[in-house]
């Protein structure tokens, strides 16, 4: 093995020789030399022997640190597993530092030693925040540090049960020649922190700022290094915050916890219900209610669409839904209903800052667009839920019963669902349709190709 390799500090690609420009990401002067750590190949007997799976200890609930904040513990599948590594991602200012301080304090209050390492805030700032949040348990330690070797030493010396690093982008390792905050540094620091956490049975939560494009410290390079990936999201100008598990080696993924950011910190919101519908404007076209399920939690959310004639190249903007999915739905509306959306600017927004990952939101997006384009408003007591196939067919969705129960509880009366489902709810006016055309027909809209929709 050669003594050094050349690593792109922008994308993390490795080359055998130095290059002026990285051929993978196109960045200039980003390739730097990195010394390879020599591997001891002679001492092969020190390798761990293989063991029968039957003899490996199971993770018991006692091996979990419960925060007793149910919205947090449930997302992790029952608390933080000792010795596990978690990444908590989210946009700057969303409330990550607030969440971890409350979490650490709650765990410290049960007698566990907890350590917060911050490279972003001074001790004074942290103390002020702790006063505000009333998180000043004696078992909660603080260290203002950015150097990786010092952080590793502190974790070993303090013998803590849980450590939080706020944030990985502020940690530096002088032995790594790539620039501060580069992907290569972030990756190496994460790997070393995770390694120590595992060997010392210390649970670690690493905070990572997510860039505007939604990637954590560049590409998703860190996710495979850890056991659990959590994302904290919401609209910064709205108090709602959602905690979601994107990966979890110790529990179910897709679980969601809902919080509200208040003066005294984050408050759990156990009954999501119609929380996303509070500012609803019932009288405008382009608005529809979608019945969502994240993890096992049903909730109703408003999807809004705005369609305006385009002055040049048509604009597409989507908040809370995947931009690629939106493009597919626009194409389906054009081909199945003949709506000439190519000459319109299109804006989609999921109200409340929630991100919808389920394809079950397809029909809601489609109908919101049809309604916005035609200027005809949809019934205000209607809730829809279906995935769209490329030919406009409606596909069945999971958790139908859970959704219907929530719709009924929230006082809505009409539901539009795909043909193939079997769930029944006698108190609801439940309509099952096979495709987009039938959905438009059911809503009392008659469609004329290349003309605007009009009510019959
Ligand atoms: P913060 O946890 O610093 O965000 P992040 O670590 O993700 O960058 O929280 C930032 C915002 O939260 C800030 O704008 C102030 C607000 N906030 C409250 O509304 N209430 C509170 O009790 C606290 C501590 C913060
Ligand atoms: Mg912070």
Coordinates of C-alpha atoms and ligand atoms in Angstrom, one line a residue:
X1 CA 0.0 0.0 0.0
X2 CA 1.4 3.4 -0.9
X3 CA 2.2 5.9 1.9
X4 CA -0.2 8.5 0.7
X5 CA -3.2 9.0 -1.5
X6 CA -4.8 12.1 -2.9
X7 CA -8.3 13.1 -1.8
X8 CA -10.7 15.7 -3.2
X9 CA -11.6 17.9 -0.2
X10 CA -14.8 18.8 -2.0
X11 CA -16.4 15.5 -2.9
X12 CA -14.2 13.0 -1.1
X13 CA -13.0 11.1 -4.2
X14 CA -9.6 9.3 -3.9
X15 CA -6.9 9.3 -6.6
X16 CA -3.5 7.8 -6.8
X17 CA -1.8 11.0 -7.9
X18 CA -2.3 14.7 -7.6
X19 CA -4.7 16.5 -10.0
X20 CA -5.3 20.2 -10.5
X21 CA -9.0 19.6 -11.0
X22 CA -11.2 16.9 -9.6
X23 CA -12.6 14.9 -12.6
X24 CA -15.6 13.9 -10.5
X25 CA -16.9 17.1 -9.0
X26 CA -15.1 19.6 -11.3
X27 CA -13.6 21.6 -8.4
X28 CA -10.2 23.2 -9.0
X29 CA -7.3 22.9 -6.5
X30 CA -9.4 20.7 -4.2
X31 CA -7.2 17.5 -4.4
X32 CA -4.8 17.3 -1.4
X33 CA -2.3 14.6 -0.3
X34 CA -3.3 12.5 2.6
X35 CA -1.0 10.1 4.5
X36 CA -2.3 6.6 4.7
X37 CA -2.2 5.0 8.2
X38 CA 0.1 2.0 8.0
X39 CA -1.8 -1.2 8.7
X40 CA -0.2 -3.9 10.9
X41 CA -0.6 -6.9 8.7
X42 CA 1.8 -9.1 10.7
X43 CA -0.2 -9.2 13.9
X44 CA -3.1 -11.1 12.5
X45 CA -3.9 -12.9 15.7
X46 CA -5.2 -9.7 17.3
X47 CA -8.2 -9.8 15.0
X48 CA -11.6 -10.6 16.6
X49 CA -12.7 -14.1 16.0
X50 CA -16.0 -14.8 14.3
X51 CA -18.8 -15.7 16.8
X52 CA -22.0 -17.6 16.5
X53 CA -24.9 -15.2 16.0
X54 CA -26.8 -17.0 18.8
X55 CA -24.2 -15.9 21.3
X56 CA -24.4 -12.2 20.5
X57 CA -26.1 -10.2 23.1
X58 CA -29.5 -8.7 22.2
X59 CA -30.2 -5.0 22.7
X60 CA -32.5 -5.0 25.7
X61 CA -34.6 -2.0 26.7
X62 CA -32.3 -1.5 29.7
X63 CA -29.6 -0.8 27.2
X64 CA -31.5 2.3 26.1
X65 CA -31.3 5.8 27.5
X66 CA -34.9 7.1 27.6
X67 CA -35.3 10.8 27.5
X68 CA -38.8 10.5 28.8
X69 CA -39.7 13.0 26.0
X70 CA -42.1 10.6 24.2
X71 CA -42.0 12.4 20.9
X72 CA -38.2 11.8 20.9
X73 CA -38.0 8.3 22.4
X74 CA -40.7 6.9 20.0
X75 CA -38.9 8.2 16.9
X76 CA -35.8 6.1 18.0
X77 CA -37.9 3.0 18.8
X78 CA -37.8 3.4 22.6
X79 CA -34.8 5.7 23.5
X80 CA -31.2 6.0 22.6
X81 CA -29.3 2.7 22.5
X82 CA -26.1 2.8 24.5
X83 CA -22.9 2.9 22.4
X84 CA -25.0 3.8 19.3
X85 CA -24.1 6.6 16.9
X86 CA -26.8 9.0 15.7
X87 CA -26.7 11.9 13.2
X88 CA -29.2 14.7 13.8
X89 CA -29.5 16.8 10.7
X90 CA -31.4 20.0 10.0
X91 CA -31.2 23.5 8.6
X92 CA -29.4 26.1 10.7
X93 CA -31.8 27.8 13.1
X94 CA -34.4 25.0 13.1
X95 CA -33.8 24.1 16.8
X96 CA -31.2 21.3 16.9
X97 CA -29.2 22.8 19.7
X98 CA -32.4 23.4 21.7
X99 CA -33.6 19.9 21.2
X100 CA -30.3 18.3 22.3
X101 CA -30.0 20.5 25.4
X102 CA -33.5 19.5 26.5
X103 CA -32.7 15.8 25.7
X104 CA -29.4 15.8 27.5
X105 CA -30.9 17.4 30.6
X106 CA -33.7 15.0 30.7
X107 CA -31.4 12.0 30.5
X108 CA -28.9 13.7 33.0
X109 CA -31.8 14.2 35.5
X110 CA -32.1 10.4 35.6
X111 CA -28.6 10.1 36.9
X112 CA -26.8 9.4 33.6
X113 CA -23.6 11.4 32.9
X114 CA -24.1 13.5 29.7
X115 CA -21.7 15.8 27.9
X116 CA -22.4 18.5 25.4
X117 CA -19.5 19.5 23.2
X118 CA -20.0 22.7 21.2
X119 CA -17.8 24.3 18.8
X120 CA -20.5 26.8 17.8
X121 CA -21.5 28.4 21.0
X122 CA -19.5 29.8 24.0
X123 CA -20.1 28.6 27.5
X124 CA -21.8 31.8 28.3
X125 CA -24.3 31.3 25.4
X126 CA -25.0 27.7 26.5
X127 CA -25.5 28.8 30.1
X128 CA -28.0 31.5 28.9
X129 CA -29.9 28.9 26.9
X130 CA -29.8 26.5 29.7
X131 CA -31.4 29.1 32.0
X132 CA -34.1 29.7 29.5
X133 CA -34.8 26.1 29.1
X134 CA -34.3 25.2 32.8
X135 CA -31.8 22.5 31.7
X136 CA -29.2 22.8 34.5
X137 CA -28.9 19.3 35.9
X138 CA -25.6 18.7 37.7
X139 CA -24.9 15.6 35.6
X140 CA -24.9 17.6 32.4
X141 CA -21.4 18.7 31.4
X142 CA -20.3 21.2 28.8
X143 CA -17.1 21.5 26.8
X144 CA -16.4 24.3 24.3
X145 CA -14.0 22.6 21.9
X146 CA -13.4 22.1 18.2
X147 CA -10.2 20.0 18.1
X148 CA -11.0 16.3 17.4
X149 CA -8.1 14.9 19.5
X150 CA -9.2 17.0 22.5
X151 CA -12.9 15.9 22.1
X152 CA -11.9 12.3 21.9
X153 CA -9.8 12.6 25.1
X154 CA -12.7 14.3 26.9
X155 CA -15.1 11.6 25.9
X156 CA -12.7 8.9 27.3
X157 CA -11.8 10.8 30.5
X158 CA -15.3 11.9 31.5
X159 CA -16.8 8.4 31.1
X160 CA -20.1 9.7 30.0
X161 CA -23.2 7.7 29.0
X162 CA -24.2 10.2 26.2
X163 CA -22.3 12.8 24.3
X164 CA -23.6 15.3 21.8
X165 CA -21.3 17.0 19.3
X166 CA -22.7 20.4 18.1
X167 CA -21.8 20.4 15.2
X168 CA -19.7 18.1 13.1
X169 CA -18.9 20.9 10.7
X170 CA -17.1 22.8 13.5
X171 CA -14.8 19.9 14.5
X172 CA -11.3 20.0 13.1
X173 CA -8.5 17.5 12.8
X174 CA -5.1 19.0 12.2
X175 CA -3.7 15.6 11.1
X176 CA -6.0 15.8 8.1
X177 CA -4.6 18.2 5.5
X178 CA -7.9 18.9 3.7
X179 CA -9.5 22.2 4.5
X180 CA -11.6 22.9 7.6
X181 CA -15.3 21.9 7.1
X182 CA -14.5 19.9 3.9
X183 CA -16.2 16.6 3.3
X184 CA -13.0 14.7 3.8
X185 CA -12.5 16.2 7.3
X186 CA -16.2 15.8 8.3
X187 CA -16.1 12.2 7.2
X188 CA -12.9 11.4 9.0
X189 CA -13.9 13.2 12.2
X190 CA -17.3 11.4 12.2
X191 CA -15.6 8.0 11.7
X192 CA -13.2 8.5 14.6
X193 CA -16.0 9.8 17.0
X194 CA -18.2 6.8 16.1
X195 CA -15.3 4.4 16.6
X196 CA -14.6 5.7 20.1
X197 CA -18.3 5.8 21.0
X198 CA -18.6 2.1 20.1
X199 CA -15.5 1.0 21.9
X200 CA -16.4 2.9 25.1
X201 CA -20.1 2.1 24.9
X202 CA -21.0 5.8 24.9
X203 CA -24.0 6.8 22.9
X204 CA -23.1 9.7 20.6
X205 CA -25.4 12.2 18.8
X206 CA -23.6 14.2 16.1
X207 CA -25.4 17.3 14.9
X208 CA -24.9 18.1 11.2
X209 CA -26.1 21.2 9.4
X210 CA -28.0 20.4 6.3
X211 CA -27.3 22.5 3.3
X212 CA -30.1 24.2 1.3
X213 CA -30.0 21.3 -1.2
X214 CA -30.9 19.0 1.7
X215 CA -27.6 17.0 1.8
X216 CA -25.8 16.5 5.1
X217 CA -22.3 18.0 4.8
X218 CA -22.2 17.5 1.1
X219 CA -23.2 14.1 -0.3
X220 CA -24.8 11.6 2.0
X221 CA -21.3 10.4 3.0
X222 CA -22.0 10.2 6.7
X223 CA -25.1 8.1 6.8
X224 CA -23.4 4.8 6.4
X225 CA -21.0 5.5 9.3
X226 CA -23.8 5.7 11.9
X227 CA -26.7 3.6 13.2
X228 CA -29.4 6.2 13.1
X229 CA -30.1 9.2 11.0
X230 CA -32.6 11.8 12.4
X231 CA -33.8 14.8 10.6
X232 CA -35.3 17.9 12.3
X233 CA -37.4 19.9 10.0
X234 CA -40.1 22.6 9.7
X235 CA -40.7 26.1 8.6
X236 CA -38.5 28.5 10.5
X237 CA -41.3 31.1 10.5
X238 CA -43.8 28.7 11.9
X239 CA -43.5 27.0 15.3
X240 CA -44.0 23.4 14.2
X241 CA -41.0 21.1 14.1
X242 CA -40.9 17.5 12.9
X243 CA -38.3 14.9 14.0
X244 CA -38.0 12.0 11.6
X245 CA -35.9 8.9 11.5
X246 CA -34.5 8.3 8.1
X247 CA -32.4 5.3 9.1
X248 CA -32.5 3.3 12.3
X249 CA -30.6 0.1 12.9
X250 CA -32.4 -0.4 16.3
X251 CA -36.0 0.4 15.4
X252 CA -38.5 1.3 12.7
X253 CA -37.7 4.0 10.2
X254 CA -40.1 6.8 9.1
X255 CA -41.2 7.4 12.7
X256 CA -42.1 11.0 13.3
X257 CA -42.2 13.2 16.4
X258 CA -44.0 16.6 16.4
X259 CA -42.9 19.5 18.5
X260 CA -43.8 23.2 18.8
X261 CA -41.0 25.8 19.4
X262 CA -42.2 28.0 22.2
X263 CA -40.5 30.6 24.4
X264 CA -39.4 28.0 26.9
X265 CA -38.1 25.5 24.3
X266 CA -39.6 22.6 22.3
X267 CA -42.9 21.3 23.5
X268 CA -44.1 17.8 22.3
X269 CA -47.3 17.8 20.4
X270 CA -48.8 14.3 21.0
X271 CA -52.0 14.8 19.0
X272 CA -51.0 15.9 15.5
X273 CA -54.6 15.9 14.3
X274 CA -55.4 19.0 12.3
X275 CA -52.4 21.0 13.5
X276 CA -51.3 21.6 10.0
X277 CA -54.7 22.9 9.0
X278 CA -55.0 25.9 11.4
X279 CA -54.5 28.7 8.9
X280 CA -56.6 27.2 6.1
X281 CA -58.3 29.4 3.6
X282 CA -61.3 27.5 2.6
X283 CA -62.4 29.7 -0.3
X284 CA -59.6 29.6 -2.7
X285 CA -58.9 27.3 -5.6
X286 CA -55.7 25.2 -5.6
X287 CA -56.2 24.0 -2.0
X288 CA -56.8 20.4 -1.0
X289 CA -56.5 18.2 2.1
X290 CA -54.2 15.2 2.0
X291 CA -54.4 12.3 4.5
X292 CA -50.8 11.5 5.4
X293 CA -49.2 8.8 7.5
X294 CA -45.7 9.1 8.7
X295 CA -44.3 6.2 10.7
X296 CA -47.6 5.1 12.3
X297 CA -48.9 8.6 12.8
X298 CA -51.8 9.8 10.7
X299 CA -52.4 13.5 10.1
X300 CA -54.2 15.8 7.7
X301 CA -52.2 18.4 5.8
X302 CA -53.2 21.1 3.3
X303 CA -51.5 21.1 -0.1
X304 CA -51.6 24.3 -2.1
X305 CA -51.0 24.9 -5.8
X306 CA -50.6 28.2 -7.7
X307 CA -50.6 28.1 -11.5
X308 CA -49.9 31.3 -13.5
X309 CA -49.2 31.9 -17.2
X310 CA -45.5 31.8 -17.7
X311 CA -43.6 34.8 -19.1
X312 CA -40.7 32.8 -20.5
X313 CA -39.2 29.5 -19.4
X314 CA -41.8 28.0 -17.0
X315 CA -40.9 28.0 -13.4
X316 CA -41.4 25.0 -11.1
X317 CA -41.2 25.4 -7.3
X318 CA -42.1 22.8 -4.7
X319 CA -42.0 23.2 -1.0
X320 CA -42.5 20.1 1.0
X321 CA -42.7 17.7 -1.9
X322 CA -40.0 16.2 -4.1
X323 CA -39.4 18.4 -7.2
X324 CA -39.0 15.3 -9.4
X325 CA -42.3 13.8 -8.3
X326 CA -44.0 17.2 -9.1
X327 CA -42.6 17.0 -12.6
X328 CA -44.0 13.5 -13.1
X329 CA -47.4 14.6 -11.9
X330 CA -47.4 17.7 -14.2
X331 CA -46.5 15.3 -17.1
X332 CA -49.4 12.9 -16.1
X333 CA -51.9 15.9 -16.0
X334 CA -50.7 16.9 -19.5
X335 CA -51.0 13.5 -21.0
X336 CA -54.1 12.2 -19.3
X337 CA -56.2 15.4 -19.0
X338 CA -54.5 17.4 -21.8
X339 CA -53.9 20.4 -19.6
X340 CA -51.2 22.5 -21.2
X341 CA -49.2 23.1 -18.0
X342 CA -46.0 23.5 -20.1
X343 CA -46.9 27.2 -20.6
X344 CA -47.6 27.9 -16.9
X345 CA -45.4 28.7 -13.9
X346 CA -46.2 26.2 -11.1
X347 CA -45.8 26.6 -7.3
X348 CA -46.6 23.9 -4.8
X349 CA -46.5 24.2 -1.1
X350 CA -47.3 21.8 1.8
X351 CA -48.6 24.1 4.5
X352 CA -46.9 24.0 7.9
X353 CA -43.4 23.3 6.7
X354 CA -44.0 19.5 6.7
X355 CA -42.2 17.5 4.1
X356 CA -44.3 14.8 2.4
X357 CA -42.3 11.7 1.4
X358 CA -45.2 9.4 0.6
X359 CA -46.3 8.9 -3.1
X360 CA -49.8 8.7 -1.6
X361 CA -49.8 12.5 -1.9
X362 CA -49.8 12.3 -5.8
X363 CA -53.5 12.7 -6.2
X364 CA -53.7 15.6 -3.8
X365 CA -50.9 17.4 -5.8
X366 CA -52.6 16.6 -9.1
X367 CA -56.1 17.8 -8.0
X368 CA -54.6 20.9 -6.4
X369 CA -53.0 21.7 -9.7
X370 CA -56.2 21.1 -11.7
X371 CA -58.1 23.3 -9.3
X372 CA -55.5 26.1 -9.4
X373 CA -55.3 26.0 -13.2
X374 CA -59.1 26.0 -13.7
X375 CA -59.8 28.5 -10.9
X376 CA -62.5 26.2 -9.5
X377 CA -62.3 25.4 -5.8
X378 CA -62.5 21.9 -4.4
X379 CA -65.0 20.9 -1.7
X380 CA -63.8 22.0 1.7
X381 CA -64.9 18.8 3.4
X382 CA -63.0 16.6 1.0
X383 CA -59.8 14.6 1.8
X384 CA -57.9 12.6 -0.8
X385 CA -55.2 10.0 -0.8
X386 CA -53.8 8.0 -3.7
X387 CA -50.6 7.3 -5.6
X388 CA -50.7 8.0 -9.4
X389 CA -49.4 5.7 -12.1
X390 CA -47.9 7.1 -15.3
X391 CA -51.2 6.4 -17.2
X392 CA -53.2 8.3 -14.6
X393 CA -54.4 5.2 -12.8
X394 CA -54.9 5.5 -9.0
X395 CA -52.8 3.1 -6.9
X396 CA -53.6 1.7 -3.5
X397 CA -52.0 3.2 -0.5
X398 CA -51.0 1.7 2.9
X399 CA -52.7 2.3 6.3
X400 CA -56.1 3.0 4.8
X401 CA -57.9 2.3 8.1
X402 CA -55.7 4.5 10.1
X403 CA -56.2 7.3 7.6
X404 CA -60.0 6.9 7.6
X405 CA -60.2 7.0 11.4
X406 CA -58.2 10.2 11.4
X407 CA -60.3 11.8 8.7
X408 CA -63.5 11.0 10.6
X409 CA -62.1 12.3 13.9
X410 CA -61.1 15.6 12.3
X411 CA -64.7 16.2 11.1
X412 CA -64.3 15.8 7.3
X413 CA -67.0 14.0 5.4
X414 CA -65.9 13.2 1.8
X415 CA -63.0 10.9 1.0
X416 CA -61.6 10.0 -2.4
X417 CA -59.5 6.8 -2.5
X418 CA -58.2 4.3 -5.1
X419 CA -60.5 1.6 -6.4
X420 CA -58.5 -1.4 -5.0
X421 CA -58.7 -0.7 -1.3
X422 CA -61.1 -2.5 0.9
X423 CA -61.4 -0.4 4.1
X424 CA -64.9 0.8 5.0
X425 CA -66.1 3.6 7.2
X426 CA -69.9 3.9 7.2
X427 CA -69.9 7.4 8.7
X428 CA -67.9 8.8 5.7
X429 CA -69.0 9.5 2.2
X430 CA -66.3 7.3 0.7
X431 CA -65.8 7.3 -3.1
X432 CA -63.4 4.9 -4.8
X433 CA -62.2 5.7 -8.3
X434 CA -59.9 4.0 -10.7
X435 CA -58.1 6.9 -12.4
X436 CA -57.5 10.6 -12.6
X437 CA -60.3 11.2 -15.1
X438 CA -62.8 9.5 -12.8
X439 CA -61.5 11.6 -9.9
X440 CA -62.1 14.8 -11.9
X441 CA -65.5 13.5 -12.9
X442 CA -66.4 12.7 -9.3
X443 CA -65.6 16.2 -8.2
X444 CA -68.2 17.5 -10.6
X445 CA -65.8 18.8 -13.1
X446 CA -66.3 18.1 -16.8
X447 CA -63.2 18.1 -18.8
X448 CA -62.8 19.3 -22.3
X449 CA -59.5 18.6 -24.0
X450 CA -57.3 21.8 -24.3
X451 CA -60.0 23.9 -22.7
X452 CA -60.4 25.0 -19.2
X453 CA -62.4 22.8 -16.8
X454 CA -65.9 23.9 -16.2
X455 CA -68.5 22.8 -13.7
X456 CA -71.4 20.8 -15.2
Ligands
LIG1 P1 -31.3 26.6 17.7 O1 -31.5 25.4 18.7 O2 -30.2 27.5 18.1 O3 -31.2 26.1 16.2 P2 -30.0 25.3 15.5 O4 -29.1 24.7 16.6 O5 -30.7 24.2 14.7 O6 -29.3 26.2 14.6 O7 -32.7 27.4 17.8 C1 -32.8 28.5 17.0 C2 -34.1 29.2 17.1 O8 -35.0 28.7 18.1 C3 -33.9 30.6 17.5 O9 -34.3 31.4 16.4 C4 -34.6 31.0 18.7 C5 -35.6 29.8 18.8 N1 -35.9 29.5 20.2 C6 -37.2 29.6 20.7 O10 -38.1 30.0 20.0 N2 -37.4 29.2 22.0 C7 -36.4 28.8 22.8 O11 -36.7 28.5 24.0 C8 -35.1 28.7 22.3 C9 -34.0 28.2 23.2 C10 -34.9 29.0 21.0
LIG2 MG1 -27.1 25.1 16.9

